[in-house]
Coordinates of C-alpha atoms and ligand atoms in Angstrom, one line a residue:
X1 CA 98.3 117.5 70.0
X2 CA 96.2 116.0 72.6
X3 CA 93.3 118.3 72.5
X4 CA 91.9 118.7 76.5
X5 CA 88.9 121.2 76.0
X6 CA 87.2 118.6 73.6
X7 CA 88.1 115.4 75.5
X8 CA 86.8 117.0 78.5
X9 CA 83.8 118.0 76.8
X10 CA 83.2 114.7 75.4
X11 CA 83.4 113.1 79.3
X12 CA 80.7 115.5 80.2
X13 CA 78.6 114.3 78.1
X14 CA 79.0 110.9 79.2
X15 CA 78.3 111.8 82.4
X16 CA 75.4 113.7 81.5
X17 CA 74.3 110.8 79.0
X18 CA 74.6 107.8 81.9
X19 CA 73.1 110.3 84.5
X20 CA 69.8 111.1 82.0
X21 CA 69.4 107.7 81.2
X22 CA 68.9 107.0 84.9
X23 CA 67.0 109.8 85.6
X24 CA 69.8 111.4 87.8
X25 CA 70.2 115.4 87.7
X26 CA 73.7 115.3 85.9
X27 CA 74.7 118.1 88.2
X28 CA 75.4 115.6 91.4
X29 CA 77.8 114.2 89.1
X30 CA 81.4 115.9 89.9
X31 CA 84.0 115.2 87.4
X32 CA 88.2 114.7 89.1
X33 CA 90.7 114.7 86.7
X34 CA 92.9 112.2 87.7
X35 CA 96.4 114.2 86.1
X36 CA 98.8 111.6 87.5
X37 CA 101.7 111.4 85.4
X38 CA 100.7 113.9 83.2
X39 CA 102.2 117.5 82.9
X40 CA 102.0 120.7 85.1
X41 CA 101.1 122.3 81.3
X42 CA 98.3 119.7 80.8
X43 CA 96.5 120.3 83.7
X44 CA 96.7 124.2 83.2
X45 CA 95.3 123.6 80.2
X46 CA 92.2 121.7 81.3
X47 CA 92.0 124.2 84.0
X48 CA 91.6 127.0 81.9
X49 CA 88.9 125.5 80.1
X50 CA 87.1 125.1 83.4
X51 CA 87.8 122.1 85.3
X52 CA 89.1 122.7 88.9
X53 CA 89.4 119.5 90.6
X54 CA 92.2 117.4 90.3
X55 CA 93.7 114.4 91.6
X56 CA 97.0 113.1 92.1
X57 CA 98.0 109.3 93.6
X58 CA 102.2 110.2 94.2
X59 CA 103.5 112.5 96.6
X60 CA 106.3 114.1 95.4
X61 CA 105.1 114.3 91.9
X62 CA 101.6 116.1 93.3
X63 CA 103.4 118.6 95.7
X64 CA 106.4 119.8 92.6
X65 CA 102.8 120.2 90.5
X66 CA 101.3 121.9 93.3
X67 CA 103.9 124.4 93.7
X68 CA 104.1 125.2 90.0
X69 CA 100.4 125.7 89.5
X70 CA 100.3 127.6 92.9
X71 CA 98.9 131.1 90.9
X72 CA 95.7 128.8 89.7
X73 CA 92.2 127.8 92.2
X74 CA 92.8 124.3 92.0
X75 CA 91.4 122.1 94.1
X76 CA 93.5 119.3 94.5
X77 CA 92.4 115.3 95.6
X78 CA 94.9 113.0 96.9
X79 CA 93.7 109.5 95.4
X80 CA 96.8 107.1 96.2
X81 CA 97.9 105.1 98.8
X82 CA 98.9 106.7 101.7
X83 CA 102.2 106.1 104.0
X84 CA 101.8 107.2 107.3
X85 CA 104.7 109.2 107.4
X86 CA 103.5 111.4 104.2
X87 CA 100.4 112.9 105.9
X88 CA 101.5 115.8 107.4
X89 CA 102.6 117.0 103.1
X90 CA 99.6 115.9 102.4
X91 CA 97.6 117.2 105.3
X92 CA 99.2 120.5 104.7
X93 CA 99.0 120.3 100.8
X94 CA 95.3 118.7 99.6
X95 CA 91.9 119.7 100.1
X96 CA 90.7 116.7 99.6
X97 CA 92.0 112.9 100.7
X98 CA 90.0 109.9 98.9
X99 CA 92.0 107.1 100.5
X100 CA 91.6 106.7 104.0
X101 CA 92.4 103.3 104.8
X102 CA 93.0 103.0 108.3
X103 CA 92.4 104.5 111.5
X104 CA 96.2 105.9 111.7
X105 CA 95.7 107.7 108.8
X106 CA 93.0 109.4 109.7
X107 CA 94.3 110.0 112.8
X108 CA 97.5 111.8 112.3
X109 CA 95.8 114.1 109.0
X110 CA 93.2 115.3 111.8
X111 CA 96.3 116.3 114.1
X112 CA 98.4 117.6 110.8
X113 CA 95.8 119.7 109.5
X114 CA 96.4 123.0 109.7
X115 CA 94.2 125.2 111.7
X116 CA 94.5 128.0 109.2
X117 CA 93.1 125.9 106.4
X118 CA 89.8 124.7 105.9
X119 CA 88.9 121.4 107.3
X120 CA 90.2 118.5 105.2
X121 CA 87.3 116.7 103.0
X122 CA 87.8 112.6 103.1
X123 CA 86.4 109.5 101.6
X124 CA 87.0 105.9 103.1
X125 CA 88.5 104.0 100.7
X126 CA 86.5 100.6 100.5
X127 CA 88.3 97.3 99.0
X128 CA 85.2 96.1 97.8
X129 CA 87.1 93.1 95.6
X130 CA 88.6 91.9 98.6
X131 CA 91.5 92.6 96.9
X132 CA 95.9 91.7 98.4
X133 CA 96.9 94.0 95.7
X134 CA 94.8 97.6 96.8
X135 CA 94.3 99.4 99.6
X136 CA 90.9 99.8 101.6
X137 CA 89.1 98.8 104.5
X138 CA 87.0 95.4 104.5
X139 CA 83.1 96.3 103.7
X140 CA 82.3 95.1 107.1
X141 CA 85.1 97.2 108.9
X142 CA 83.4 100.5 106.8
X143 CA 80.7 101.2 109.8
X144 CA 83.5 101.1 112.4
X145 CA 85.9 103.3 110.7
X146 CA 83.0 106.0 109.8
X147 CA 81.9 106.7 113.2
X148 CA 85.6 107.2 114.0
X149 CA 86.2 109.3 111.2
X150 CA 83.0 111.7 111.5
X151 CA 84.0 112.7 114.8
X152 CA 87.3 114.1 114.2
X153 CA 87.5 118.0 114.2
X154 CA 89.7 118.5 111.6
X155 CA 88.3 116.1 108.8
X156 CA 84.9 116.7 107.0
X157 CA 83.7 113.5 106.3
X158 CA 82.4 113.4 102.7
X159 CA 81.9 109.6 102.1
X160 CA 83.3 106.3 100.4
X161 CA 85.8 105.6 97.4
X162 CA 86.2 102.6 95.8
X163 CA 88.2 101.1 92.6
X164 CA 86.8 97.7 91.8
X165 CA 88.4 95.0 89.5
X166 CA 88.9 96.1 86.3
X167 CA 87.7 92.9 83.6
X168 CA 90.5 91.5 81.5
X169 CA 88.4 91.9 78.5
X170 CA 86.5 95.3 78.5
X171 CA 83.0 95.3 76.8
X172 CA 82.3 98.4 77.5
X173 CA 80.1 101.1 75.4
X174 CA 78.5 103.9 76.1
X175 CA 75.6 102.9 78.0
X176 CA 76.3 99.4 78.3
X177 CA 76.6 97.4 81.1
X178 CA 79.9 95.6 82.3
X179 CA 80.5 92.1 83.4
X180 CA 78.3 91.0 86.8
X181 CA 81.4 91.1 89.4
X182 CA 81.8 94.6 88.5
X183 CA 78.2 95.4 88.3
X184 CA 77.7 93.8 91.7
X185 CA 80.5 95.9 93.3
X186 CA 78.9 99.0 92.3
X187 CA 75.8 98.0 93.5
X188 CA 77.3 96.9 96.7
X189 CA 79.1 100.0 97.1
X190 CA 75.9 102.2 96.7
X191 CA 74.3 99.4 99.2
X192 CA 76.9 100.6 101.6
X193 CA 77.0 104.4 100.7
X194 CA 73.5 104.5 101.4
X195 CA 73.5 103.0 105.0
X196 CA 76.1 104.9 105.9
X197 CA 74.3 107.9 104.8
X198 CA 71.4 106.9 106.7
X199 CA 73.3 106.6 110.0
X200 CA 76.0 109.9 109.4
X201 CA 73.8 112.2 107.4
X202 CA 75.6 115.9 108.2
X203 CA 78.3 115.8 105.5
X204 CA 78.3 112.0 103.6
X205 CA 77.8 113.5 100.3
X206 CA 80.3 112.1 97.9
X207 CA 80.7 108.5 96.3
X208 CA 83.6 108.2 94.7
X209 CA 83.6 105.6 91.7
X210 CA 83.7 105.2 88.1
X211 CA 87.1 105.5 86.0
X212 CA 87.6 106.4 82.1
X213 CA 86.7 102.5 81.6
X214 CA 83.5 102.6 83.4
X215 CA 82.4 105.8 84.0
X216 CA 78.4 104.6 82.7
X217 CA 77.9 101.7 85.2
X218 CA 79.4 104.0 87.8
X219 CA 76.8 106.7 87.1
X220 CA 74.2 104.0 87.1
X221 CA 74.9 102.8 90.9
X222 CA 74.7 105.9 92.0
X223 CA 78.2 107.7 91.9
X224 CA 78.6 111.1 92.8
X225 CA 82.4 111.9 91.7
X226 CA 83.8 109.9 88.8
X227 CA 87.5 110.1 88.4
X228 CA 89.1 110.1 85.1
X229 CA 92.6 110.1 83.6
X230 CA 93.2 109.1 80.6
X231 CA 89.9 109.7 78.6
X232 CA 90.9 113.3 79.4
X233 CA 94.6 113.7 78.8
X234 CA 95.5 110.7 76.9
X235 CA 98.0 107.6 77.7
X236 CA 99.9 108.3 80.8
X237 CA 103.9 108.5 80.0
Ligands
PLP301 C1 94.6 106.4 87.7 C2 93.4 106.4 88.5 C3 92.2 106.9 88.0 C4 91.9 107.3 86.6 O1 92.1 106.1 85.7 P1 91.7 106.3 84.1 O2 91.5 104.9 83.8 O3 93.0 106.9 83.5 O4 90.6 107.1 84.0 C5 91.1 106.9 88.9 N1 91.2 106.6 90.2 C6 92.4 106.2 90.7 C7 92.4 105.9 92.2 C8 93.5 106.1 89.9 O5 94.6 105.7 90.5

């Protein structure tokens, strides 16, 4: 058996590792466990052992998980591409949205958002690869999209999410440093984070970067949520 408590110990001390080694304070690191396709019993399991945030990148899937978990504090992250017609479930079901892509998007979670529930926390998701294949606004759309965001009642504006290109060949250790693209779209993420920052600096917190497969380099340019899957709960099914 997969054994969660350990693997999620051993990430934490990758993330304290990368954030010593570039003199960050460890604590401004947030860990998500990314529990996509993984059970309802898996993610109780890594809850009890004290991990609370969790995200989830398909609907359906998230919302049955959500309801069966119901009794636990979870705080749940939606981290997958959004359909406008799926905000109001995910307005009404998520305390957190990473994936803002669009003005419409935002729009219609700020009208969805109940008025009973806290406001709901977002990140801009940035395609920083300038990729056809993912979702996220151009870097030089990000400004423009920000300002519109941060003034809407209902959303807390927290800050930026990006998933850059994975290499084909992965040469990563602990502690070393991935190929230059990669590298450079980290960098040019934090670039970006930090402007933003500078112009919006009430809630912009949180940026969201860094996976099981590059959690260091993440660290290193200045992430502040990493989200991991499957160095956590093993091989999706
Ligand atoms: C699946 C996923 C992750 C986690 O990936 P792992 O490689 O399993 O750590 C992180 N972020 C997003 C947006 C994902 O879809």
């Amino acid at each position: 058996m997969h054994n969660i408590p350990n693997k999620l110990t051993e990430v934490k001390l990758r993330i304290a590792n990368s954030a010593n080694k570039c003199q960050r304070n460890p604590d401004e690191i947030t860990l998500l466990a990314v529990s996509k396709r993984q059970s309802s019993d898996k993610i109780a399991t890594a809850f009890e052992s004290g991990q609370q945030a969790f995200g989830e990148n398909y609907l359906q899937e998230a919302l049955e998980k959500i309801e069966a978990l119901s009794a636990l504090a979870i705080e749940w992250h939606f981290i997958g591409p959004i359909q406008a017609n799926k905000t109001r479930a995910i307005a009404n079901h998520f305390d957190w949205v990473h994936s803002i892509d669009r003005l419409k998007v935002a729009t219609r979670l700020n009208e969805q958002r109940p008025i009973t529930l806290p406001k709901l926390n977002v990140c801009i998701q940035v395609n920083i690869d300038n990729e056809a294949s993912k979702s996220g606004v151009a870097p030089a759309d990000v400004p423009a999209l920000v300002k519109q965001v941060q003034s809407m009642e209902r959303l807390c504006l927290r800050g930026l999410m990006a998933i850059p290109q994975q290499q084909a060949v992965d040469d990563i250790g602990v502690g070393a440093v991935g190929n230059n693209k990669h590298r450079n779209a980290f960098a040019t993420m934090h670039t970006l984070f930090t402007e933003m920052q500078t112009q919006f600096p009430a809630s912009f917190d949180t940026l969201s970067m860094g996976m099981s497969g590059d959690l260091e380099q993440a660290v290193n340019h200045g992430s502040t949520m990493v989200r991991i899957g499957s160095d956590i709960f093993g091989v999706r099914t």
